[in-house]
Each structure stands twice: as structure tokens, then as C-alpha cells.
Short mmCIF file of C-alpha atoms and ligand atoms in Angstrom, two decimals:
data_model
loop_
_atom_site.label_atom_id
_atom_site.label_comp_id
_atom_site.label_asym_id
_atom_site.label_seq_id
_atom_site.Cartn_x
_atom_site.Cartn_y
_atom_site.Cartn_z
CA MET L 1 0.00 0.00 0.00
CA ASN L 2 1.56 3.32 -0.92
CA LYS L 3 1.99 6.23 1.48
CA THR L 4 -0.61 8.49 -0.13
CA TRP L 5 -3.36 5.87 0.08
CA GLN L 6 -2.36 5.08 3.67
CA ASN L 7 -2.63 8.76 4.48
CA TYR L 8 -6.02 8.99 2.77
CA LEU L 9 -7.31 6.03 4.79
CA LYS L 10 -6.13 7.56 8.07
CA LEU L 11 -7.91 10.83 7.28
CA ILE L 12 -11.12 9.01 6.34
CA ASP L 13 -10.91 6.98 9.55
CA ARG L 14 -10.64 10.18 11.55
CA ALA L 15 -13.51 11.82 9.64
CA ALA L 16 -15.70 8.73 9.99
CA GLN L 17 -15.26 8.76 13.76
CA LYS L 18 -15.84 12.48 14.12
CA SER L 19 -18.93 12.44 11.88
CA ASN L 20 -20.28 9.13 13.22
CA LEU L 21 -20.49 7.56 9.77
CA THR L 22 -22.14 4.16 9.36
CA ASP L 23 -20.02 1.28 8.03
CA LYS L 24 -21.72 1.62 4.65
CA GLN L 25 -20.97 5.37 4.48
CA LYS L 26 -17.35 4.77 5.41
CA ARG L 27 -17.08 2.06 2.76
CA ASP L 28 -18.35 4.56 0.17
CA LEU L 29 -15.29 6.67 0.93
CA ILE L 30 -12.86 3.75 0.76
CA GLU L 31 -14.11 1.64 -2.14
CA PRO L 32 -14.25 3.46 -5.49
CA ASP L 33 -17.31 2.97 -7.72
CA ARG L 34 -15.11 1.90 -10.65
CA ILE L 35 -11.43 1.32 -11.30
CA LEU L 36 -10.15 1.31 -14.88
CA GLU L 37 -6.57 0.05 -15.22
CA PHE L 38 -5.09 -0.57 -18.64
CA GLU L 39 -2.07 -0.45 -20.96
CA VAL L 40 -1.60 2.67 -23.06
CA PRO L 41 0.42 1.83 -26.18
CA LEU L 42 3.00 4.18 -27.67
CA GLY L 43 4.96 2.76 -30.60
CA ASP L 44 6.34 -0.56 -29.36
CA LYS L 45 6.17 0.54 -25.71
CA LYS L 46 3.30 0.28 -23.23
CA TYR L 47 2.56 2.50 -20.25
CA ARG L 48 0.28 1.83 -17.30
CA GLY L 49 -2.89 3.97 -17.39
CA PHE L 50 -5.60 4.53 -14.78
CA ARG L 51 -8.96 6.21 -14.32
CA VAL L 52 -10.67 5.87 -10.97
CA GLN L 53 -14.31 6.93 -10.66
CA PHE L 54 -14.53 7.18 -6.92
CA ASN L 55 -17.92 8.54 -5.98
CA GLY L 56 -20.63 10.00 -8.19
CA THR L 57 -23.50 10.59 -5.77
CA ARG L 58 -23.33 14.39 -6.17
CA GLY L 59 -22.84 14.47 -9.96
CA PRO L 60 -20.50 13.37 -12.78
CA TYR L 61 -17.05 12.17 -11.65
CA LYS L 62 -14.56 15.05 -11.81
CA GLY L 63 -10.81 15.13 -11.49
CA GLY L 64 -7.48 15.57 -13.21
CA LEU L 65 -5.13 13.36 -15.19
CA ARG L 66 -1.55 13.08 -13.97
CA PHE L 67 1.39 12.10 -16.21
CA HIS L 68 4.25 11.29 -13.84
CA PRO L 69 6.67 8.38 -13.33
CA GLN L 70 5.32 7.73 -9.80
CA VAL L 71 1.65 7.42 -10.75
CA ASP L 72 0.16 4.16 -9.48
CA LEU L 73 -3.27 2.83 -8.62
CA ASP L 74 -3.07 3.67 -4.90
CA GLU L 75 -2.09 7.25 -5.64
CA VAL L 76 -4.91 7.70 -8.15
CA LYS L 77 -7.40 6.15 -5.72
CA ALA L 78 -6.38 8.57 -2.96
CA LEU L 79 -6.49 11.59 -5.26
CA SER L 80 -9.94 10.61 -6.56
CA GLY L 81 -11.18 10.14 -2.99
CA TRP L 82 -9.97 13.63 -2.13
CA MET L 83 -11.78 14.98 -5.21
CA THR L 84 -14.99 13.52 -3.77
CA ILE L 85 -14.43 15.44 -0.53
CA LYS L 86 -13.34 18.60 -2.35
CA THR L 87 -16.33 18.91 -4.68
CA ALA L 88 -18.53 18.56 -1.58
CA VAL L 89 -16.59 21.18 0.41
CA VAL L 90 -17.10 23.81 -2.31
CA ASP L 91 -20.58 22.46 -2.97
CA ILE L 92 -20.48 21.93 -6.72
CA PRO L 93 -22.74 19.26 -8.26
CA MET L 94 -19.95 16.87 -9.22
CA GLY L 95 -18.33 13.77 -7.77
CA GLY L 96 -14.74 12.61 -7.47
CA GLY L 97 -12.44 10.98 -10.01
CA LYS L 98 -8.78 11.00 -11.03
CA GLY L 99 -6.55 9.33 -13.58
CA GLY L 100 -3.13 9.26 -15.07
CA ILE L 101 -0.30 7.46 -16.78
CA GLU L 102 2.90 6.17 -15.19
CA VAL L 103 5.20 8.05 -17.55
CA ASP L 104 7.73 10.86 -17.53
CA PRO L 105 6.27 13.30 -20.07
CA LYS L 106 9.54 15.28 -20.11
CA LYS L 107 11.16 12.32 -21.89
CA LEU L 108 8.63 12.27 -24.75
CA THR L 109 8.60 14.34 -27.93
CA LYS L 110 5.52 16.47 -28.60
CA LYS L 111 4.38 13.97 -31.22
CA GLU L 112 4.73 11.06 -28.78
CA LEU L 113 2.87 12.96 -26.08
CA GLU L 114 -0.01 13.57 -28.48
CA GLU L 115 -0.14 9.91 -29.49
CA LEU L 116 -0.05 8.76 -25.87
CA SER L 117 -2.81 11.21 -24.90
CA ARG L 118 -5.03 10.08 -27.78
CA ASN L 119 -4.39 6.40 -26.99
CA PHE L 120 -5.34 7.04 -23.35
CA VAL L 121 -8.72 8.36 -24.51
CA ARG L 122 -9.26 5.28 -26.71
CA GLU L 123 -9.04 3.18 -23.55
CA ILE L 124 -11.55 5.17 -21.49
CA TYR L 125 -13.92 6.96 -23.89
CA LYS L 126 -16.85 4.60 -23.31
CA HIS L 127 -16.76 5.37 -19.59
CA ILE L 128 -16.45 9.16 -19.71
CA GLY L 129 -18.53 12.04 -21.13
CA PRO L 130 -20.15 15.35 -20.12
CA ASP L 131 -22.71 13.70 -17.81
CA LYS L 132 -20.59 10.73 -16.69
CA ASP L 133 -17.01 11.67 -15.98
CA VAL L 134 -15.22 14.90 -16.90
CA PRO L 135 -11.38 14.79 -16.69
CA ALA L 136 -9.03 17.82 -16.49
CA PRO L 137 -5.24 18.34 -16.24
CA ASP L 138 -3.05 17.77 -13.19
CA VAL L 139 0.70 17.39 -12.70
CA GLY L 140 2.47 16.85 -16.04
CA THR L 141 -0.57 17.63 -18.21
CA ASN L 142 -1.92 20.90 -19.65
CA SER L 143 -4.52 22.43 -21.96
CA GLN L 144 -2.71 21.22 -25.08
CA ILE L 145 -3.03 17.60 -23.89
CA ILE L 146 -6.68 18.18 -23.01
CA ASP L 147 -7.33 19.64 -26.51
CA TRP L 148 -5.92 16.46 -28.09
CA MET L 149 -8.05 14.36 -25.77
CA VAL L 150 -11.29 16.22 -26.60
CA ASP L 151 -10.54 15.92 -30.30
CA GLU L 152 -9.96 12.16 -29.94
CA TYR L 153 -13.10 11.76 -27.82
CA GLU L 154 -15.20 13.60 -30.44
CA LYS L 155 -13.74 11.48 -33.26
CA LEU L 156 -14.52 8.25 -31.39
CA THR L 157 -18.06 9.24 -30.39
CA GLY L 158 -18.88 11.11 -33.61
CA LYS L 159 -20.31 14.15 -31.83
CA LYS L 160 -19.19 17.57 -30.60
CA ALA L 161 -18.65 17.35 -26.85
CA PRO L 162 -16.67 20.31 -25.44
CA ALA L 163 -18.06 19.58 -21.95
CA SER L 164 -16.34 16.14 -21.94
CA PHE L 165 -13.10 17.63 -20.51
CA THR L 166 -12.24 20.89 -18.76
CA ALA L 167 -9.23 23.23 -18.83
CA LYS L 168 -9.19 23.18 -22.62
CA SER L 169 -7.46 26.04 -24.41
CA ILE L 170 -9.70 29.11 -24.72
CA LYS L 171 -9.97 28.69 -28.49
CA ASN L 172 -11.32 25.16 -27.99
CA GLY L 173 -13.98 26.11 -25.43
CA GLY L 174 -11.87 26.49 -22.29
CA SER L 175 -12.93 28.96 -19.61
CA LYS L 176 -11.13 32.24 -19.21
CA GLY L 177 -9.33 32.15 -15.88
CA ARG L 178 -9.02 28.33 -15.68
CA LEU L 179 -5.24 28.45 -16.07
CA GLU L 180 -4.93 30.74 -13.04
CA ALA L 181 -7.87 29.23 -11.12
CA THR L 182 -6.16 26.99 -8.54
CA GLY L 183 -3.54 29.56 -7.59
CA GLN L 184 -6.03 32.41 -7.73
CA GLY L 185 -8.46 30.44 -5.55
CA GLY L 186 -5.63 29.84 -3.07
CA SER L 187 -5.01 33.58 -2.92
CA TYR L 188 -8.67 34.21 -1.99
CA VAL L 189 -8.24 31.71 0.83
CA LEU L 190 -5.06 33.50 1.95
CA GLU L 191 -6.92 36.82 1.90
CA ALA L 192 -9.77 35.36 3.98
CA LEU L 193 -7.29 33.80 6.43
CA ALA L 194 -5.39 37.10 6.87
CA LYS L 195 -8.65 38.65 8.11
CA LYS L 196 -8.88 35.98 10.84
CA ILE L 197 -5.30 35.72 12.09
CA ASP L 198 -2.37 38.12 12.23
CA LEU L 199 0.09 37.18 9.51
CA LYS L 200 2.62 39.77 10.75
CA GLU L 201 5.03 40.53 7.90
CA GLY L 202 3.01 38.66 5.28
CA THR L 203 6.01 36.58 4.21
CA VAL L 204 5.32 33.49 2.10
CA ALA L 205 7.39 30.49 0.88
CA VAL L 206 6.05 28.39 -2.01
CA GLN L 207 7.27 24.86 -2.82
CA GLY L 208 6.60 24.00 -6.48
CA PHE L 209 6.61 26.59 -9.25
CA GLY L 210 4.42 24.86 -11.83
CA ASN L 211 0.95 25.95 -12.83
CA VAL L 212 -0.43 26.15 -9.29
CA GLY L 213 2.59 27.48 -7.37
CA ALA L 214 3.48 30.19 -9.89
CA GLN L 215 -0.08 31.46 -10.33
CA PHE L 216 -0.58 31.52 -6.56
CA ALA L 217 2.67 33.43 -6.04
CA LEU L 218 1.63 36.02 -8.65
CA ALA L 219 -1.82 36.47 -7.11
CA ALA L 220 -0.53 36.60 -3.50
CA LYS L 221 2.06 39.22 -4.45
CA LYS L 222 -0.71 41.33 -5.98
CA LEU L 223 -2.50 41.18 -2.63
CA GLY L 224 0.59 42.65 -0.98
CA PHE L 225 2.22 39.49 0.41
CA LYS L 226 5.98 39.14 0.20
CA ILE L 227 7.04 35.91 -1.55
CA VAL L 228 10.49 35.34 -0.08
CA ALA L 229 11.15 31.81 -1.42
CA VAL L 230 10.06 29.59 -4.30
CA SER L 231 11.33 26.23 -5.54
CA ASP L 232 10.93 23.58 -8.20
CA SER L 233 12.24 20.02 -8.45
CA SER L 234 15.83 21.25 -8.83
CA GLY L 235 15.84 23.42 -5.70
CA GLY L 236 14.79 26.83 -4.46
CA TYR L 237 15.79 30.44 -4.01
CA TYR L 238 15.39 32.80 -1.03
CA PHE L 239 15.42 36.60 -1.12
CA LYS L 240 14.42 38.36 2.09
CA ASP L 241 13.06 41.53 0.41
CA GLY L 242 10.63 39.53 -1.74
CA LEU L 243 11.06 37.89 -5.15
CA ASP L 244 9.98 39.35 -8.48
CA ILE L 245 7.62 36.50 -9.33
CA ALA L 246 6.55 37.72 -12.78
CA LYS L 247 10.18 37.97 -13.91
CA ILE L 248 11.08 34.55 -12.49
CA LYS L 249 8.05 33.00 -14.18
CA SER L 250 8.84 34.55 -17.52
CA ARG L 251 12.40 33.14 -17.39
CA LYS L 252 11.21 29.77 -16.09
CA ASP L 253 8.69 29.59 -18.96
CA LYS L 254 11.66 29.65 -21.32
CA GLY L 255 12.89 26.39 -19.79
CA VAL L 256 15.35 27.29 -17.01
CA SER L 257 15.09 26.21 -13.37
CA VAL L 258 13.81 28.46 -10.57
CA ILE L 259 17.37 28.82 -9.22
CA GLU L 260 18.78 29.83 -12.60
CA ALA L 261 15.92 32.26 -13.16
CA ALA L 262 16.00 33.85 -9.70
CA LYS L 263 19.73 34.25 -9.18
CA LYS L 264 20.07 36.48 -12.23
CA ILE L 265 17.34 38.79 -10.92
CA HIS L 266 18.15 38.87 -7.19
CA GLU L 267 21.87 38.80 -6.69
CA GLY L 268 21.54 39.36 -2.94
CA GLY L 269 19.50 36.20 -2.42
CA ARG L 270 20.63 32.63 -1.82
CA GLU L 271 20.03 29.15 -3.17
CA ILE L 272 18.18 26.81 -0.82
CA THR L 273 17.12 23.17 -0.95
CA ASN L 274 13.50 22.06 -0.84
CA ASP L 275 14.18 20.83 2.70
CA ASP L 276 15.40 24.31 3.73
CA LEU L 277 12.28 25.92 2.25
CA PHE L 278 10.00 24.10 4.69
CA THR L 279 11.88 25.33 7.74
CA LEU L 280 12.15 29.02 6.79
CA ASN L 281 10.97 31.61 9.25
CA VAL L 282 7.94 32.76 7.23
CA ASP L 283 4.32 33.51 8.07
CA VAL L 284 2.81 31.28 5.39
CA LEU L 285 4.13 28.05 3.91
CA VAL L 286 2.56 26.83 0.67
CA PRO L 287 3.29 23.31 -0.57
CA ALA L 288 2.31 23.34 -4.27
CA ALA L 289 4.15 20.32 -5.71
CA LEU L 290 3.49 16.73 -4.70
CA GLU L 291 2.19 14.56 -1.84
CA ASN L 292 3.82 13.60 1.48
CA VAL L 293 6.34 16.43 1.72
CA ILE L 294 5.41 17.50 5.25
CA THR L 295 6.17 14.49 7.44
CA THR L 296 7.22 13.63 11.00
CA ASP L 297 10.80 14.28 9.78
CA ASN L 298 10.31 18.00 9.17
CA ALA L 299 7.06 18.94 10.97
CA LYS L 300 8.88 19.88 14.18
CA GLU L 301 11.13 22.30 12.27
CA ILE L 302 8.30 24.14 10.53
CA LYS L 303 7.91 27.69 11.83
CA ALA L 304 5.14 29.06 9.61
CA LYS L 305 2.05 30.37 11.33
CA ALA L 306 -0.17 29.08 8.54
CA ILE L 307 0.13 26.37 5.89
CA ILE L 308 -1.99 26.63 2.76
CA GLU L 309 -2.06 23.25 1.03
CA LEU L 310 -2.23 23.85 -2.70
CA ALA L 311 -0.77 20.43 -3.52
CA ASN L 312 -3.01 17.44 -2.90
CA GLY L 313 -2.06 15.42 0.18
CA PRO L 314 1.18 17.27 1.06
CA THR L 315 0.89 16.60 4.82
CA THR L 316 0.92 13.12 6.33
CA ALA L 317 -1.70 12.38 9.00
CA LYS L 318 0.99 12.11 11.71
CA ALA L 319 2.65 15.39 10.73
CA ASP L 320 -0.79 16.98 10.77
CA GLN L 321 -1.14 16.07 14.46
CA ILE L 322 2.27 17.58 15.30
CA LEU L 323 1.52 20.79 13.40
CA LYS L 324 -1.90 21.26 14.92
CA GLU L 325 -0.26 22.63 18.06
CA LYS L 326 1.51 25.50 16.30
CA SER L 327 0.33 26.13 12.72
CA LEU L 328 -3.07 26.66 11.21
CA ILE L 329 -3.43 24.35 8.21
CA VAL L 330 -5.84 25.22 5.43
CA PRO L 331 -6.37 21.74 3.96
CA ASP L 332 -6.02 20.81 0.28
CA VAL L 333 -9.71 19.91 -0.04
CA LEU L 334 -10.50 23.59 0.54
CA ALA L 335 -7.34 25.51 -0.40
CA ASN L 336 -6.84 24.11 -3.92
CA ALA L 337 -10.52 23.77 -4.83
CA GLY L 338 -10.32 26.83 -7.10
CA GLY L 339 -9.25 24.59 -9.99
CA VAL L 340 -12.20 22.25 -9.86
CA THR L 341 -14.55 25.17 -9.21
CA VAL L 342 -13.56 26.94 -12.44
CA SER L 343 -13.59 23.56 -14.22
CA TYR L 344 -17.20 23.34 -13.13
CA PHE L 345 -17.80 26.90 -14.44
CA GLU L 346 -16.25 25.81 -17.76
CA TRP L 347 -18.56 22.79 -17.93
CA VAL L 348 -21.58 25.04 -17.27
CA GLN L 349 -20.47 27.51 -19.97
CA ASN L 350 -19.98 24.68 -22.48
CA LYS L 351 -23.40 23.22 -21.72
CA LYS L 352 -25.13 26.60 -22.03
CA GLY L 353 -23.05 27.74 -25.01
CA GLU L 354 -21.82 30.76 -23.04
CA SER L 355 -18.45 32.42 -22.61
CA TRP L 356 -17.91 34.39 -19.40
CA SER L 357 -15.31 37.14 -19.02
CA LYS L 358 -12.30 36.53 -16.79
CA LYS L 359 -13.65 39.21 -14.42
CA GLU L 360 -16.95 37.32 -14.09
CA VAL L 361 -15.15 33.99 -13.56
CA PHE L 362 -12.90 35.44 -10.84
CA GLU L 363 -15.83 37.17 -9.12
CA LYS L 364 -17.75 33.90 -8.99
CA LEU L 365 -14.62 32.04 -7.87
CA GLU L 366 -13.91 34.54 -5.11
CA GLU L 367 -17.46 34.26 -3.82
CA LYS L 368 -17.30 30.44 -3.83
CA MET L 369 -13.89 30.20 -2.15
CA LYS L 370 -14.63 32.77 0.54
CA LYS L 371 -18.06 31.31 1.30
CA SER L 372 -16.57 27.80 1.59
CA PHE L 373 -13.77 29.16 3.78
CA GLU L 374 -16.33 30.71 6.16
CA GLU L 375 -18.41 27.51 6.23
CA VAL L 376 -15.30 25.55 7.22
CA TRP L 377 -14.04 28.22 9.64
CA VAL L 378 -17.14 28.09 11.85
CA LYS L 379 -16.59 24.35 12.43
CA LYS L 380 -12.91 24.61 13.24
CA GLU L 381 -12.70 23.58 16.92
CA ASN L 382 -10.47 20.60 15.93
CA GLY L 383 -8.66 22.38 13.12
CA LEU L 384 -9.65 23.31 9.60
CA ARG L 385 -8.99 19.86 8.11
CA ASP L 386 -11.45 18.12 10.40
CA ALA L 387 -13.89 20.97 9.81
CA ALA L 388 -13.67 20.62 6.01
CA TYR L 389 -14.14 16.84 6.20
CA ALA L 390 -17.13 17.27 8.53
CA LEU L 391 -18.73 19.72 6.10
CA ALA L 392 -18.12 17.30 3.21
CA MET L 393 -19.64 14.39 5.18
CA GLU L 394 -22.81 16.42 5.79
CA ARG L 395 -23.10 17.16 2.07
CA LEU L 396 -22.26 13.65 0.91
CA PHE L 397 -24.51 11.74 3.29
P1 NAD S 401 2.82 21.17 -12.50
O1 NAD S 401 3.29 19.95 -13.17
O2 NAD S 401 2.43 22.36 -13.32
O3 NAD S 401 3.93 21.70 -11.45
C1 NAD S 401 4.52 20.92 -10.46
C2 NAD S 401 5.69 21.69 -9.88
O4 NAD S 401 6.22 20.98 -8.77
C3 NAD S 401 6.86 21.91 -10.84
O5 NAD S 401 7.39 23.22 -10.66
C4 NAD S 401 7.89 20.89 -10.37
O6 NAD S 401 9.23 21.25 -10.67
C5 NAD S 401 7.63 20.93 -8.89
N1 NAD S 401 8.13 19.75 -8.19
C6 NAD S 401 8.02 18.44 -8.53
N2 NAD S 401 8.66 17.68 -7.61
C7 NAD S 401 9.17 18.54 -6.69
C8 NAD S 401 9.94 18.38 -5.53
N3 NAD S 401 10.30 17.17 -5.09
N4 NAD S 401 10.29 19.49 -4.84
C9 NAD S 401 9.92 20.72 -5.27
N5 NAD S 401 9.20 20.93 -6.36
C10 NAD S 401 8.84 19.85 -7.06
O7 NAD S 401 1.61 20.72 -11.55
P2 NAD S 401 0.47 21.61 -10.94
O8 NAD S 401 -0.72 21.51 -11.83
O9 NAD S 401 1.02 22.95 -10.57
O10 NAD S 401 0.11 20.79 -9.63
C11 NAD S 401 0.82 20.96 -8.40
C12 NAD S 401 0.00 20.36 -7.26
O11 NAD S 401 -1.28 21.02 -7.21
C13 NAD S 401 -0.32 18.87 -7.37
O12 NAD S 401 -0.35 18.31 -6.09
C14 NAD S 401 -1.72 18.86 -7.97
O13 NAD S 401 -2.40 17.66 -7.70
C15 NAD S 401 -2.31 20.03 -7.24
N6 NAD S 401 -3.49 20.61 -7.88
C16 NAD S 401 -3.45 21.04 -9.17
C17 NAD S 401 -4.59 21.62 -9.72
C18 NAD S 401 -4.58 22.20 -11.11
O14 NAD S 401 -5.56 22.87 -11.46
N7 NAD S 401 -3.53 22.04 -11.88
C19 NAD S 401 -5.77 21.71 -8.98
C20 NAD S 401 -5.76 21.26 -7.66
C21 NAD S 401 -4.62 20.71 -7.12
#
């Protein structure tokens, strides 16, 4: 059993006890409705592919597709379970799903990536669709991949179906603001949190500078927060006066690492490791990369007053208990729900044949995120994670 699934089970156990779930209700959060596991061919090679449809009681299954060498069934199961909780926390009429391929997309050419993405759809197209299961991107995937997938889905089914996937490119029916949505949503949560607790200097460290981490850093800086450290898989950079996020992003978009990008802009800063980033003396720590990065090994060293979980499952259940004493954790199932919320907005626009402005999307997103934050906040006597799970249990059962 992998660590992420173990962590998921521990959190469900805790939630089941706190919410007095029946055995049947608990089982619904442990046993997915359907598991699809298959080979995805690419030339003479084959890659392991997955789609887990975890729980569809509140609407069509919804969740991203991850292309990463560590993808396995346990990980996809946990991520699809969390999607079930998340869609309930932000109260959108969708269920939980997730999928992916065990592959390193960085090692494929663009042509190979397209072929692999299309072949993935050939394996699952009978089980997905606008009213059944609506995938989106996650780590290692993007709107280009989703565009290929929609095209393949439409070829196979013989009908136009833009609402079959979300986070498409704008020209192919994607929603304005979807690219920024998860990070932007996280910034609304940060804004709401800053009204509740004193975040002193407003200093922030962000682990992961991909879609989510970079967009969050941009949005948080606009709100007046000082982003003093960011990192990617090759390491991080610290600058006490605050990093120029837009400049770092524009260099990183050209293919260099965060360190390479940042050290040319901020000569007075210093390189740090991802381990160092977690222990910095900052007000807010934001994991925005992968699972299980906050563990019993580093939890004691964490000094941040608040942790905003933009990655899914970044904190192990044991570390969560240690941190409860000193840091306020805004859990993934609330903090990163901006992505699925705007995916839902995209699905609605596609179904109604509408196209909303970015301003309208962000206004609706802000309202949703802040309302959900308040609904969780009032239940927080045992911390925000337990509160979010309790709210989801009420809505699911
Ligand atoms: P991405 O592929 O765009 O970016 C991932 C980033 O993490 C990259 O900068 C990568 O270098 C970095 N990274 C990978 N391993 C690392 C390590 N060991 N240490 C430091 N950095 C590392 O992915 P993303 O879409 O930004 O997703 C990031 C997280 O947010 C994931 O947990 C994902 O499930 C979650 N999430 C994404 C969305 C979305 O809309 N994309 C929505 C909700 C949650």
C-alpha cells in the first residue's frame, strides 16, 4: 500500500469517527465505484494507465489526469477520494475521479505525447462524457493535452462534446481564468485567512513553481504578500526583500530552473534546498508540488504560522497532528478547490453555449472560495482539516 493511500485512509478513519459515519458510508469513501486500469500503447512501448471513478453521488465524476513516473493505482485512488471530498466542500454538483499514466512526459517528444494522450482516450472513452465523468489536467498535463483528448473523444463518439473535458485552451472552449484558477483560488483563501489571524510581515514560501505554485505566487504578491522563497524540483531560491515572481516566471517559462531564473534577478538572495524551504521563518508556507512532503521528519522544524495546502495530500496524518499545536493548516480539499470550481464553471459555460469574461469567472470564484472558507471556519474547533471533512460528510450523506 503506498503512502498516499495510507494517508487517505487515516484521514477518512478520523472523519468517519468524528462524523459518526455508518459502516456503509465509510465504505463509500474507501471503495471506489469503478477502477479502470489498462495499458496505453506508444509505438512498441506500453505505459500503465488509470482512471478511478470514486464517488458520483453528487454528480459526474470530476478530477485531473496526472502524467508522472510515480503514478500508481493507490495514488490515483487517494487523489480521486480527495476529489470527492473537495467537490462537496465547495458544494459543486460533481463527484470525485482522477486518472493518469505512469510516464515521464519530459522524456517524450511532442508527437509522442499527443499519441499517448489520444491512446489514453481510446481506452476510457466509453466510460467518460459530459454527464458521466469529466477529466481535467493535473501534474504533467496541460490544456494542449486536453485539446488532443477532446478531439480524440469527439472522433470516437462522432459528436461535438466540449463539456467532456475541462481546462481546454480558450480557443477550444476552455474557460477564461481556468489556467490561473487553482492559484487564484488559493489567494482568496489567503486573503480570507489574513482577516482571521495576524500574519505579521506577510512573508510566504512556495514549494513547487508549476501551474499552481506560480499562479498563486503572482496572485498573493498582488494582494501585498511578500514571496520570499520559491522552488521547483531542482531546488529553491530565497530573497528576504521579496522575489519578483513575474520575472522569475517569464524566465522559467523559457525552460530554465527556478534557481537559474531567480539568481540572475536577485543577486543578494541565496540558493536553498527544498528541505530548507520548509523550515524558513515565514508567516505562510505553501506546498504546491506533490504529496507527502510534510512528514514527521520536518514537521517539528516548521515555523510558519499558517500552511496553505495547494498540492493534494502534502501533509501526512501524523505530521498533521504535530503541526496542529503550532500552525493553522488550510487543507487541500478547501485551499486548492479553485481549480475544480472553475472547471465546473467551464462545464456550465460549455453546456449553455456561453463564454464568461475573466472578471466574471474570478468574481464567482472569489465568492465560492470565501463562502466555503467561512463555512469551514465556523466548524474549526479541531482544526480546519477536520472541519472541512465534517462539512463534506454532511453534504455527501
Ligand atoms: P505542474 O506539473 O504544473 O507543477 C509541479 C511543480 O512541482 C513543478 O514546478 C515541479 O518542478 C515541482 N516539483 C516536482 N517535484 C518537486 C519536488 N520534489 N520538490 C519541489 N518541487 C517539485 O503541476 P500543478 O498543476 O502545478 O500541480 C501541483 C499540485 O497542485 C499537485 O499536487 C496537484 O495535484 C495540485 N493541484 C493542481 C490543480 C490544477 O488545477 N492544476 C488543482 C488542484 C490541485
